[in-house]
Amino acid sequence: MGGACYEEAEAFCMLTSLIHFIYISSLVCWIGSIVFFSFFAAPAIFKVLDREKAGEVVGVIFPRYYLIGYVCAVLTLVTLLVGAQAPIGMKLVFLLVMMAGLFPAGLIVSPKARDLKARIKSTASSEERNSLELQFKTLHSLAVKLNGVVLLAGLGLLWLSAAGLQL
């Protein structure tokens, strides 16, 4: 009977390790995608290509960029809630801030910006084009700010998560 209990404890330990692994992997993948895209990929794309082509390339990347965020957000949330052994207060706050920046940016701001870009290309009036470009710049600024909030909150969550790690 003692062997069966040990096997159950070992299975529980393995499951807990898997949950923690998924949590850390998801969080790091999410933060890493933000860092890579924001500080490496996007600047390189805009340096090599003319502004219009660069915008097209980034426009193709954005749905995938946000999809990575959505998947990682859900995995991070589920594993945090399921695998937490201690109170998760501030960790949950940081994660909810991340999600509050990600989902509006990807589901509202990005599609509106994409629509504005299409309207800018199809308009003949320079007055209307200027108005649309101003609206686009405002949305782009909002997207950058939301992305920054997600990154900072993610780093805060990673810091809190790393505090209990043993190497």
Backbone as JSON Lines, residues from 0, in Angstrom:
{"i":0,"aa":"M","n":[0.83,-1.2,0.0],"ca":[0.0,0.0,0.0],"c":[0.87,1.25,0.0]}
{"i":1,"aa":"G","n":[2.0,1.2,0.69],"ca":[2.89,2.35,0.72],"c":[3.4,2.7,-0.65]}
{"i":2,"aa":"G","n":[3.64,1.68,-1.5],"ca":[4.13,1.93,-2.86],"c":[3.11,2.68,-3.7]}
{"i":3,"aa":"A","n":[1.83,2.36,-3.53],"ca":[0.78,3.02,-4.3],"c":[0.69,4.5,-3.92]}
{"i":4,"aa":"C","n":[0.82,4.79,-2.65],"ca":[0.79,6.19,-2.21],"c":[1.97,6.96,-2.79]}
{"i":5,"aa":"Y","n":[3.12,6.33,-2.79],"ca":[4.3,6.98,-3.34],"c":[4.12,7.26,-4.83]}
{"i":6,"aa":"E","n":[3.54,6.31,-5.55],"ca":[3.29,6.5,-6.98],"c":[2.32,7.64,-7.23]}
{"i":7,"aa":"E","n":[1.28,7.75,-6.39],"ca":[0.32,8.85,-6.52],"c":[1.01,10.18,-6.25]}
{"i":8,"aa":"A","n":[1.86,10.22,-5.23],"ca":[2.58,11.46,-4.92],"c":[3.53,11.82,-6.06]}
{"i":9,"aa":"E","n":[4.17,10.83,-6.64],"ca":[5.08,11.09,-7.76],"c":[4.31,11.59,-8.97]}
{"i":10,"aa":"A","n":[3.15,11.01,-9.24],"ca":[2.32,11.44,-10.36],"c":[1.85,12.88,-10.14]}
{"i":11,"aa":"F","n":[1.46,13.17,-8.9],"ca":[1.03,14.54,-8.58],"c":[2.18,15.52,-8.77]}
{"i":12,"aa":"C","n":[3.36,15.13,-8.33],"ca":[4.55,15.97,-8.47],"c":[4.85,16.22,-9.95]}
{"i":13,"aa":"M","n":[4.73,15.18,-10.78],"ca":[4.98,15.33,-12.22],"c":[3.94,16.25,-12.85]}
{"i":14,"aa":"L","n":[2.67,16.11,-12.45],"ca":[1.62,16.97,-12.98],"c":[1.86,18.42,-12.57]}
{"i":15,"aa":"T","n":[2.23,18.63,-11.33],"ca":[2.54,19.98,-10.86],"c":[3.7,20.57,-11.63]}
{"i":16,"aa":"S","n":[4.73,19.78,-11.86],"ca":[5.88,20.25,-12.64],"c":[5.47,20.61,-14.07]}
{"i":17,"aa":"L","n":[4.6,19.79,-14.67],"ca":[4.11,20.08,-16.02],"c":[3.32,21.38,-16.05]}
{"i":18,"aa":"I","n":[2.47,21.59,-15.08],"ca":[1.68,22.83,-15.0],"c":[2.61,24.03,-14.86]}
{"i":19,"aa":"H","n":[3.61,23.93,-13.99],"ca":[4.56,25.03,-13.81],"c":[5.37,25.27,-15.08]}
{"i":20,"aa":"F","n":[5.75,24.19,-15.76],"ca":[6.49,24.3,-17.01],"c":[5.66,25.04,-18.06]}
{"i":21,"aa":"I","n":[4.4,24.67,-18.21],"ca":[3.52,25.34,-19.18],"c":[3.35,26.81,-18.81]}
{"i":22,"aa":"Y","n":[3.18,27.09,-17.52],"ca":[3.03,28.47,-17.05],"c":[4.26,29.31,-17.43]}
{"i":23,"aa":"I","n":[5.43,28.85,-17.05],"ca":[6.66,29.62,-17.32],"c":[6.92,29.71,-18.82]}
{"i":24,"aa":"S","n":[6.74,28.6,-19.53],"ca":[6.96,28.61,-20.98],"c":[6.03,29.59,-21.68]}
{"i":25,"aa":"S","n":[4.77,29.6,-21.31],"ca":[3.8,30.49,-21.93],"c":[4.13,31.95,-21.64]}
{"i":26,"aa":"L","n":[4.45,32.23,-20.4],"ca":[4.78,33.6,-20.02],"c":[6.03,34.09,-20.75]}
{"i":27,"aa":"V","n":[7.06,33.26,-20.78],"ca":[8.31,33.65,-21.43],"c":[8.14,33.76,-22.94]}
{"i":28,"aa":"C","n":[7.36,32.87,-23.54],"ca":[7.09,32.96,-24.98],"c":[6.36,34.26,-25.3]}
{"i":29,"aa":"W","n":[5.39,34.61,-24.49],"ca":[4.61,35.83,-24.69],"c":[5.51,37.06,-24.57]}
{"i":30,"aa":"I","n":[6.26,37.15,-23.5],"ca":[7.16,38.28,-23.31],"c":[8.23,38.31,-24.39]}
{"i":31,"aa":"G","n":[8.76,37.15,-24.71],"ca":[9.79,37.07,-25.74],"c":[9.29,37.52,-27.11]}
{"i":32,"aa":"S","n":[8.05,37.19,-27.44],"ca":[7.5,37.62,-28.73],"c":[7.36,39.14,-28.77]}
{"i":33,"aa":"I","n":[6.99,39.72,-27.65],"ca":[6.87,41.19,-27.58],"c":[8.24,41.84,-27.76]}
{"i":34,"aa":"V","n":[9.22,41.34,-27.03],"ca":[10.57,41.9,-27.12],"c":[11.13,41.73,-28.52]}
{"i":35,"aa":"F","n":[11.02,40.52,-29.07],"ca":[11.57,40.27,-30.39],"c":[10.92,41.14,-31.45]}
{"i":36,"aa":"F","n":[9.59,41.18,-31.46],"ca":[8.91,41.96,-32.5],"c":[9.16,43.45,-32.33]}
{"i":37,"aa":"S","n":[9.02,43.95,-31.11],"ca":[9.1,45.39,-30.87],"c":[10.5,45.97,-31.02]}
{"i":38,"aa":"F","n":[11.5,45.21,-30.6],"ca":[12.85,45.76,-30.57],"c":[13.78,45.23,-31.65]}
{"i":39,"aa":"F","n":[13.38,44.16,-32.34],"ca":[14.24,43.59,-33.37],"c":[13.55,43.53,-34.73]}
{"i":40,"aa":"A","n":[12.44,42.8,-34.82],"ca":[11.8,42.57,-36.12],"c":[11.25,43.85,-36.73]}
{"i":41,"aa":"A","n":[10.38,44.54,-36.02],"ca":[9.75,45.75,-36.59],"c":[10.78,46.81,-36.98]}
{"i":42,"aa":"P","n":[11.73,47.15,-36.11],"ca":[12.73,48.14,-36.53],"c":[13.52,47.7,-37.76]}
{"i":43,"aa":"A","n":[13.87,46.41,-37.84],"ca":[14.63,45.92,-39.0],"c":[13.78,45.99,-40.27]}
{"i":44,"aa":"I","n":[12.52,45.62,-40.16],"ca":[11.62,45.67,-41.32],"c":[11.49,47.1,-41.82]}
{"i":45,"aa":"F","n":[11.31,48.05,-40.92],"ca":[11.15,49.46,-41.33],"c":[12.47,50.07,-41.8]}
{"i":46,"aa":"K","n":[13.59,49.49,-41.42],"ca":[14.88,49.99,-41.88],"c":[15.18,49.52,-43.3]}
{"i":47,"aa":"V","n":[14.81,48.28,-43.6],"ca":[15.15,47.67,-44.88],"c":[14.15,48.02,-45.98]}
{"i":48,"aa":"L","n":[12.88,48.09,-45.63],"ca":[11.84,48.32,-46.63],"c":[11.34,49.76,-46.56]}
{"i":49,"aa":"D","n":[10.76,50.23,-47.68],"ca":[10.13,51.55,-47.63],"c":[8.92,51.47,-46.7]}
{"i":50,"aa":"R","n":[8.48,52.61,-46.24],"ca":[7.46,52.68,-45.19],"c":[6.18,51.92,-45.56]}
{"i":51,"aa":"E","n":[5.73,52.05,-46.8],"ca":[4.49,51.4,-47.2],"c":[4.64,49.87,-47.21]}
{"i":52,"aa":"K","n":[5.73,49.37,-47.79],"ca":[5.96,47.92,-47.83],"c":[6.17,47.38,-46.42]}
{"i":53,"aa":"A","n":[6.91,48.11,-45.61],"ca":[7.14,47.68,-44.22],"c":[5.82,47.57,-43.48]}
{"i":54,"aa":"G","n":[4.95,48.54,-43.69],"ca":[3.63,48.5,-43.06],"c":[2.83,47.28,-43.51]}
{"i":55,"aa":"E","n":[2.97,46.92,-44.78],"ca":[2.27,45.72,-45.29],"c":[2.8,44.46,-44.62]}
{"i":56,"aa":"V","n":[4.13,44.36,-44.5],"ca":[4.74,43.18,-43.87],"c":[4.3,43.08,-42.42]}
{"i":57,"aa":"V","n":[4.38,44.18,-41.71],"ca":[3.97,44.18,-40.29],"c":[2.49,43.86,-40.18]}
{"i":58,"aa":"G","n":[1.7,44.33,-41.13],"ca":[0.26,44.03,-41.13],"c":[-0.02,42.54,-41.29]}
{"i":59,"aa":"V","n":[0.84,41.84,-42.02],"ca":[0.7,40.39,-42.17],"c":[1.13,39.68,-40.88]}
{"i":60,"aa":"I","n":[2.12,40.23,-40.21],"ca":[2.64,39.61,-38.98],"c":[1.68,39.78,-37.81]}
{"i":61,"aa":"F","n":[1.01,40.93,-37.72],"ca":[0.2,41.25,-36.55],"c":[-0.81,40.18,-36.15]}
{"i":62,"aa":"P","n":[-1.6,39.62,-37.06],"ca":[-2.55,38.59,-36.6],"c":[-1.86,37.41,-35.93]}
{"i":63,"aa":"R","n":[-0.71,37.02,-36.42],"ca":[0.04,35.92,-35.81],"c":[0.64,36.34,-34.47]}
{"i":64,"aa":"Y","n":[1.12,37.57,-34.42],"ca":[1.68,38.13,-33.19],"c":[0.63,38.12,-32.08]}
{"i":65,"aa":"Y","n":[-0.56,38.59,-32.41],"ca":[-1.62,38.6,-31.41],"c":[-2.1,37.2,-31.08]}
{"i":66,"aa":"L","n":[-2.12,36.29,-32.05],"ca":[-2.52,34.91,-31.78],"c":[-1.58,34.27,-30.76]}
{"i":67,"aa":"I","n":[-0.29,34.5,-30.9],"ca":[0.67,33.99,-29.91],"c":[0.31,34.55,-28.53]}
{"i":68,"aa":"G","n":[0.01,35.82,-28.46],"ca":[-0.38,36.44,-27.19],"c":[-1.64,35.83,-26.61]}
{"i":69,"aa":"Y","n":[-2.66,35.6,-27.46],"ca":[-3.92,35.02,-26.96],"c":[-3.69,33.63,-26.37]}
{"i":70,"aa":"V","n":[-2.97,32.79,-27.12],"ca":[-2.72,31.43,-26.67],"c":[-1.91,31.45,-25.37]}
{"i":71,"aa":"C","n":[-0.86,32.24,-25.35],"ca":[-0.03,32.32,-24.14],"c":[-0.81,32.91,-22.97]}
{"i":72,"aa":"A","n":[-1.67,33.88,-23.21],"ca":[-2.47,34.47,-22.14],"c":[-3.39,33.43,-21.51]}
{"i":73,"aa":"V","n":[-4.07,32.67,-22.34],"ca":[-4.99,31.65,-21.82],"c":[-4.21,30.58,-21.06]}
{"i":74,"aa":"L","n":[-3.12,30.09,-21.65],"ca":[-2.32,29.06,-20.97],"c":[-1.75,29.58,-19.65]}
{"i":75,"aa":"T","n":[-1.27,30.81,-19.65],"ca":[-0.7,31.39,-18.43],"c":[-1.78,31.53,-17.36]}
{"i":76,"aa":"L","n":[-2.96,32.01,-17.75],"ca":[-4.05,32.18,-16.79],"c":[-4.49,30.83,-16.22]}
{"i":77,"aa":"V","n":[-4.74,29.87,-17.09],"ca":[-5.23,28.57,-16.61],"c":[-4.2,27.91,-15.7]}
{"i":78,"aa":"T","n":[-2.94,27.92,-16.11],"ca":[-1.93,27.26,-15.29],"c":[-1.66,28.01,-13.99]}
{"i":79,"aa":"L","n":[-1.79,29.32,-14.01],"ca":[-1.63,30.08,-12.76],"c":[-2.75,29.72,-11.79]}
{"i":80,"aa":"L","n":[-3.97,29.66,-12.27],"ca":[-5.1,29.35,-11.4],"c":[-5.09,27.9,-10.91]}
{"i":81,"aa":"V","n":[-4.69,26.99,-11.79],"ca":[-4.68,25.56,-11.43],"c":[-3.47,25.19,-10.6]}
{"i":82,"aa":"G","n":[-2.32,25.76,-10.92],"ca":[-1.08,25.31,-10.3],"c":[-0.6,26.11,-9.11]}
{"i":83,"aa":"A","n":[-1.29,27.17,-8.76],"ca":[-0.82,28.02,-7.66],"c":[-0.99,27.3,-6.33]}
{"i":84,"aa":"Q","n":[0.08,27.3,-5.55],"ca":[0.03,26.69,-4.23],"c":[0.0,27.76,-3.14]}
{"i":85,"aa":"A","n":[0.37,28.97,-3.5],"ca":[0.36,30.09,-2.57],"c":[-0.63,31.12,-3.09]}
{"i":86,"aa":"P","n":[-0.96,32.12,-2.31],"ca":[-1.84,33.18,-2.81],"c":[-1.27,33.8,-4.09]}
{"i":87,"aa":"I","n":[-2.14,34.06,-5.06],"ca":[-1.68,34.53,-6.37],"c":[-2.02,35.99,-6.62]}
{"i":88,"aa":"G","n":[-2.39,36.73,-5.59],"ca":[-2.88,38.1,-5.72],"c":[-2.18,38.97,-6.75]}
{"i":89,"aa":"M","n":[-0.93,39.33,-6.5],"ca":[-0.22,40.25,-7.41],"c":[0.1,39.6,-8.74]}
{"i":90,"aa":"K","n":[0.35,38.32,-8.75],"ca":[0.58,37.63,-10.02],"c":[-0.66,37.74,-10.91]}
{"i":91,"aa":"L","n":[-1.82,37.51,-10.31],"ca":[-3.06,37.61,-11.06],"c":[-3.31,39.03,-11.53]}
{"i":92,"aa":"V","n":[-2.99,40.0,-10.7],"ca":[-3.16,41.41,-11.09],"c":[-2.29,41.73,-12.32]}
{"i":93,"aa":"F","n":[-1.02,41.35,-12.27],"ca":[-0.13,41.59,-13.42],"c":[-0.65,40.89,-14.67]}
{"i":94,"aa":"L","n":[-1.09,39.64,-14.53],"ca":[-1.6,38.9,-15.68],"c":[-2.86,39.55,-16.24]}
{"i":95,"aa":"L","n":[-3.75,39.99,-15.39],"ca":[-4.97,40.65,-15.87],"c":[-4.66,41.98,-16.56]}
{"i":96,"aa":"V","n":[-3.65,42.69,-16.07],"ca":[-3.21,43.92,-16.76],"c":[-2.67,43.57,-18.14]}
{"i":97,"aa":"M","n":[-1.89,42.5,-18.22],"ca":[-1.37,42.06,-19.52],"c":[-2.52,41.76,-20.48]}
{"i":98,"aa":"M","n":[-3.5,41.03,-19.99],"ca":[-4.63,40.66,-20.83],"c":[-5.48,41.87,-21.2]}
{"i":99,"aa":"A","n":[-5.58,42.82,-20.28],"ca":[-6.35,44.05,-20.54],"c":[-5.68,44.91,-21.61]}
{"i":100,"aa":"G","n":[-4.38,44.75,-21.79],"ca":[-3.69,45.44,-22.88],"c":[-3.71,44.66,-24.17]}
{"i":101,"aa":"L","n":[-3.54,43.34,-24.06],"ca":[-3.47,42.48,-25.25],"c":[-4.78,42.42,-26.02]}
{"i":102,"aa":"F","n":[-5.85,42.06,-25.35],"ca":[-7.08,41.78,-26.07],"c":[-7.67,43.02,-26.78]}
{"i":103,"aa":"P","n":[-7.73,44.18,-26.15],"ca":[-8.2,45.36,-26.9],"c":[-7.26,45.72,-28.06]}
{"i":104,"aa":"A","n":[-5.95,45.58,-27.85],"ca":[-5.0,45.91,-28.91],"c":[-5.19,45.0,-30.11]}
{"i":105,"aa":"G","n":[-5.34,43.72,-29.86],"ca":[-5.45,42.76,-30.95],"c":[-6.83,42.67,-31.57]}
{"i":106,"aa":"L","n":[-7.87,42.84,-30.76],"ca":[-9.23,42.64,-31.26],"c":[-9.92,43.93,-31.69]}
{"i":107,"aa":"I","n":[-9.45,45.07,-31.21],"ca":[-10.1,46.34,-31.54],"c":[-9.15,47.28,-32.29]}
{"i":108,"aa":"V","n":[-8.02,47.6,-31.66],"ca":[-7.12,48.61,-32.22],"c":[-6.5,48.14,-33.54]}
{"i":109,"aa":"S","n":[-5.97,46.93,-33.56],"ca":[-5.31,46.44,-34.77],"c":[-6.26,46.34,-35.97]}
{"i":110,"aa":"P","n":[-7.46,45.78,-35.82],"ca":[-8.38,45.76,-36.96],"c":[-8.79,47.16,-37.43]}
{"i":111,"aa":"K","n":[-8.97,48.09,-36.5],"ca":[-9.31,49.47,-36.89],"c":[-8.15,50.1,-37.66]}
{"i":112,"aa":"A","n":[-6.93,49.85,-37.22],"ca":[-5.75,50.39,-37.9],"c":[-5.63,49.79,-39.3]}
{"i":113,"aa":"R","n":[-5.87,48.49,-39.41],"ca":[-5.82,47.82,-40.72],"c":[-6.87,48.41,-41.66]}
{"i":114,"aa":"D","n":[-8.06,48.66,-41.13],"ca":[-9.13,49.27,-41.93],"c":[-8.75,50.68,-42.37]}
{"i":115,"aa":"L","n":[-8.17,51.45,-41.47],"ca":[-7.74,52.81,-41.81],"c":[-6.67,52.79,-42.89]}
{"i":116,"aa":"K","n":[-5.73,51.86,-42.81],"ca":[-4.68,51.74,-43.82],"c":[-5.29,51.47,-45.19]}
{"i":117,"aa":"A","n":[-6.27,50.6,-45.25],"ca":[-6.94,50.29,-46.52],"c":[-7.68,51.51,-47.04]}
{"i":118,"aa":"R","n":[-8.32,52.24,-46.15],"ca":[-9.04,53.45,-46.56],"c":[-8.07,54.52,-47.04]}
{"i":119,"aa":"I","n":[-6.91,54.63,-46.41],"ca":[-5.9,55.62,-46.82],"c":[-5.45,55.32,-48.25]}
{"i":120,"aa":"K","n":[-5.21,54.04,-48.55],"ca":[-4.76,53.65,-49.89],"c":[-5.8,53.93,-50.96]}
{"i":121,"aa":"S","n":[-7.06,53.79,-50.6],"ca":[-8.12,53.91,-51.61],"c":[-8.69,55.32,-51.76]}
{"i":122,"aa":"T","n":[-8.28,56.25,-50.91],"ca":[-8.86,57.59,-50.99],"c":[-8.04,58.47,-51.93]}
{"i":123,"aa":"A","n":[-8.75,59.29,-52.67],"ca":[-8.1,60.18,-53.63],"c":[-7.9,61.58,-53.04]}
{"i":124,"aa":"S","n":[-8.77,61.97,-52.16],"ca":[-8.72,63.31,-51.57],"c":[-7.57,63.42,-50.57]}
{"i":125,"aa":"S","n":[-6.72,64.42,-50.77],"ca":[-5.6,64.6,-49.85],"c":[-6.09,65.05,-48.47]}
{"i":126,"aa":"E","n":[-7.18,65.79,-48.43],"ca":[-7.74,66.22,-47.15],"c":[-8.24,65.02,-46.35]}
{"i":127,"aa":"E","n":[-8.96,64.13,-47.03],"ca":[-9.45,62.93,-46.36],"c":[-8.29,62.02,-45.96]}
{"i":128,"aa":"R","n":[-7.28,61.93,-46.85],"ca":[-6.11,61.11,-46.57],"c":[-5.39,61.61,-45.3]}
{"i":129,"aa":"N","n":[-5.24,62.92,-45.19],"ca":[-4.58,63.5,-44.01],"c":[-5.36,63.19,-42.74]}
{"i":130,"aa":"S","n":[-6.68,63.29,-42.83],"ca":[-7.53,62.99,-41.68],"c":[-7.39,61.52,-41.28]}
{"i":131,"aa":"L","n":[-7.41,60.64,-42.27],"ca":[-7.27,59.21,-41.99],"c":[-5.89,58.87,-41.43]}
{"i":132,"aa":"E","n":[-4.85,59.52,-41.96],"ca":[-3.5,59.28,-41.46],"c":[-3.35,59.75,-40.02]}
{"i":133,"aa":"L","n":[-4.0,60.84,-39.68],"ca":[-3.97,61.31,-38.3],"c":[-4.67,60.31,-37.37]}
{"i":134,"aa":"Q","n":[-5.8,59.78,-37.83],"ca":[-6.5,58.75,-37.04],"c":[-5.62,57.51,-36.88]}
{"i":135,"aa":"F","n":[-4.92,57.13,-37.97],"ca":[-4.03,55.97,-37.91],"c":[-2.9,56.2,-36.9]}
{"i":136,"aa":"K","n":[-2.3,57.38,-36.93],"ca":[-1.21,57.69,-36.0],"c":[-1.69,57.61,-34.56]}
{"i":137,"aa":"T","n":[-2.91,58.06,-34.31],"ca":[-3.48,57.99,-32.97],"c":[-3.66,56.54,-32.54]}
{"i":138,"aa":"L","n":[-4.19,55.71,-33.44],"ca":[-4.36,54.28,-33.13],"c":[-3.01,53.6,-32.94]}
{"i":139,"aa":"H","n":[-2.05,53.94,-33.79],"ca":[-0.72,53.35,-33.66],"c":[-0.11,53.71,-32.31]}
{"i":140,"aa":"S","n":[-0.26,54.95,-31.9],"ca":[0.26,55.38,-30.6],"c":[-0.4,54.6,-29.47]}
{"i":141,"aa":"L","n":[-1.7,54.4,-29.57],"ca":[-2.42,53.62,-28.56],"c":[-1.91,52.19,-28.53]}
{"i":142,"aa":"A","n":[-1.71,51.59,-29.71],"ca":[-1.21,50.21,-29.79],"c":[0.17,50.09,-29.15]}
{"i":143,"aa":"V","n":[1.04,51.06,-29.4],"ca":[2.39,51.04,-28.82],"c":[2.3,51.14,-27.29]}
{"i":144,"aa":"K","n":[1.43,52.0,-26.8],"ca":[1.27,52.14,-25.35],"c":[0.72,50.86,-24.72]}
{"i":145,"aa":"L","n":[-0.29,50.27,-25.36],"ca":[-0.84,49.01,-24.84],"c":[0.22,47.92,-24.83]}
{"i":146,"aa":"N","n":[1.01,47.85,-25.9],"ca":[2.09,46.87,-25.99],"c":[3.11,47.09,-24.87]}
{"i":147,"aa":"G","n":[3.42,48.34,-24.58],"ca":[4.34,48.67,-23.5],"c":[3.8,48.25,-22.14]}
{"i":148,"aa":"V","n":[2.51,48.46,-21.94],"ca":[1.88,48.05,-20.68],"c":[1.94,46.53,-20.53]}
{"i":149,"aa":"V","n":[1.65,45.82,-21.64],"ca":[1.7,44.35,-21.59],"c":[3.12,43.89,-21.26]}
{"i":150,"aa":"L","n":[4.1,44.5,-21.89],"ca":[5.49,44.12,-21.64],"c":[5.9,44.39,-20.2]}
{"i":151,"aa":"L","n":[5.62,45.58,-19.7],"ca":[6.01,45.92,-18.32],"c":[5.3,45.04,-17.3]}
{"i":152,"aa":"A","n":[4.01,44.81,-17.5],"ca":[3.27,43.93,-16.58],"c":[3.81,42.51,-16.68]}
{"i":153,"aa":"G","n":[4.17,42.08,-17.88],"ca":[4.74,40.75,-18.06],"c":[6.07,40.59,-17.35]}
{"i":154,"aa":"L","n":[6.89,41.61,-17.42],"ca":[8.17,41.56,-16.7],"c":[7.94,41.53,-15.19]}
{"i":155,"aa":"G","n":[6.93,42.28,-14.74],"ca":[6.57,42.23,-13.32],"c":[6.1,40.85,-12.9]}
{"i":156,"aa":"L","n":[5.27,40.24,-13.73],"ca":[4.78,38.89,-13.43],"c":[5.93,37.88,-13.46]}
{"i":157,"aa":"L","n":[6.82,38.03,-14.42],"ca":[7.96,37.12,-14.49],"c":[8.85,37.28,-13.25]}
{"i":158,"aa":"W","n":[9.04,38.51,-12.81],"ca":[9.83,38.77,-11.59],"c":[9.21,38.06,-10.39]}
{"i":159,"aa":"L","n":[7.9,38.22,-10.23],"ca":[7.23,37.56,-9.1],"c":[7.3,36.05,-9.23]}
{"i":160,"aa":"S","n":[7.2,35.55,-10.42],"ca":[7.26,34.1,-10.65],"c":[8.65,33.55,-10.4]}
{"i":161,"aa":"A","n":[9.65,34.32,-10.74],"ca":[11.04,33.88,-10.55],"c":[11.45,33.91,-9.09]}
{"i":162,"aa":"A","n":[10.77,34.7,-8.29],"ca":[11.13,34.86,-6.88],"c":[11.12,33.54,-6.13]}
{"i":163,"aa":"G","n":[10.27,32.62,-6.52],"ca":[10.17,31.35,-5.79],"c":[10.93,30.2,-6.44]}
{"i":164,"aa":"L","n":[11.6,30.46,-7.54],"ca":[12.31,29.39,-8.24],"c":[13.57,28.97,-7.51]}
{"i":165,"aa":"Q","n":[13.89,27.72,-7.63],"ca":[15.14,27.2,-7.08],"c":[15.93,26.61,-8.23]}
{"i":166,"aa":"L","n":[17.18,26.99,-8.36],"ca":[18.02,26.46,-9.43],"c":[18.98,25.44,-8.89]}
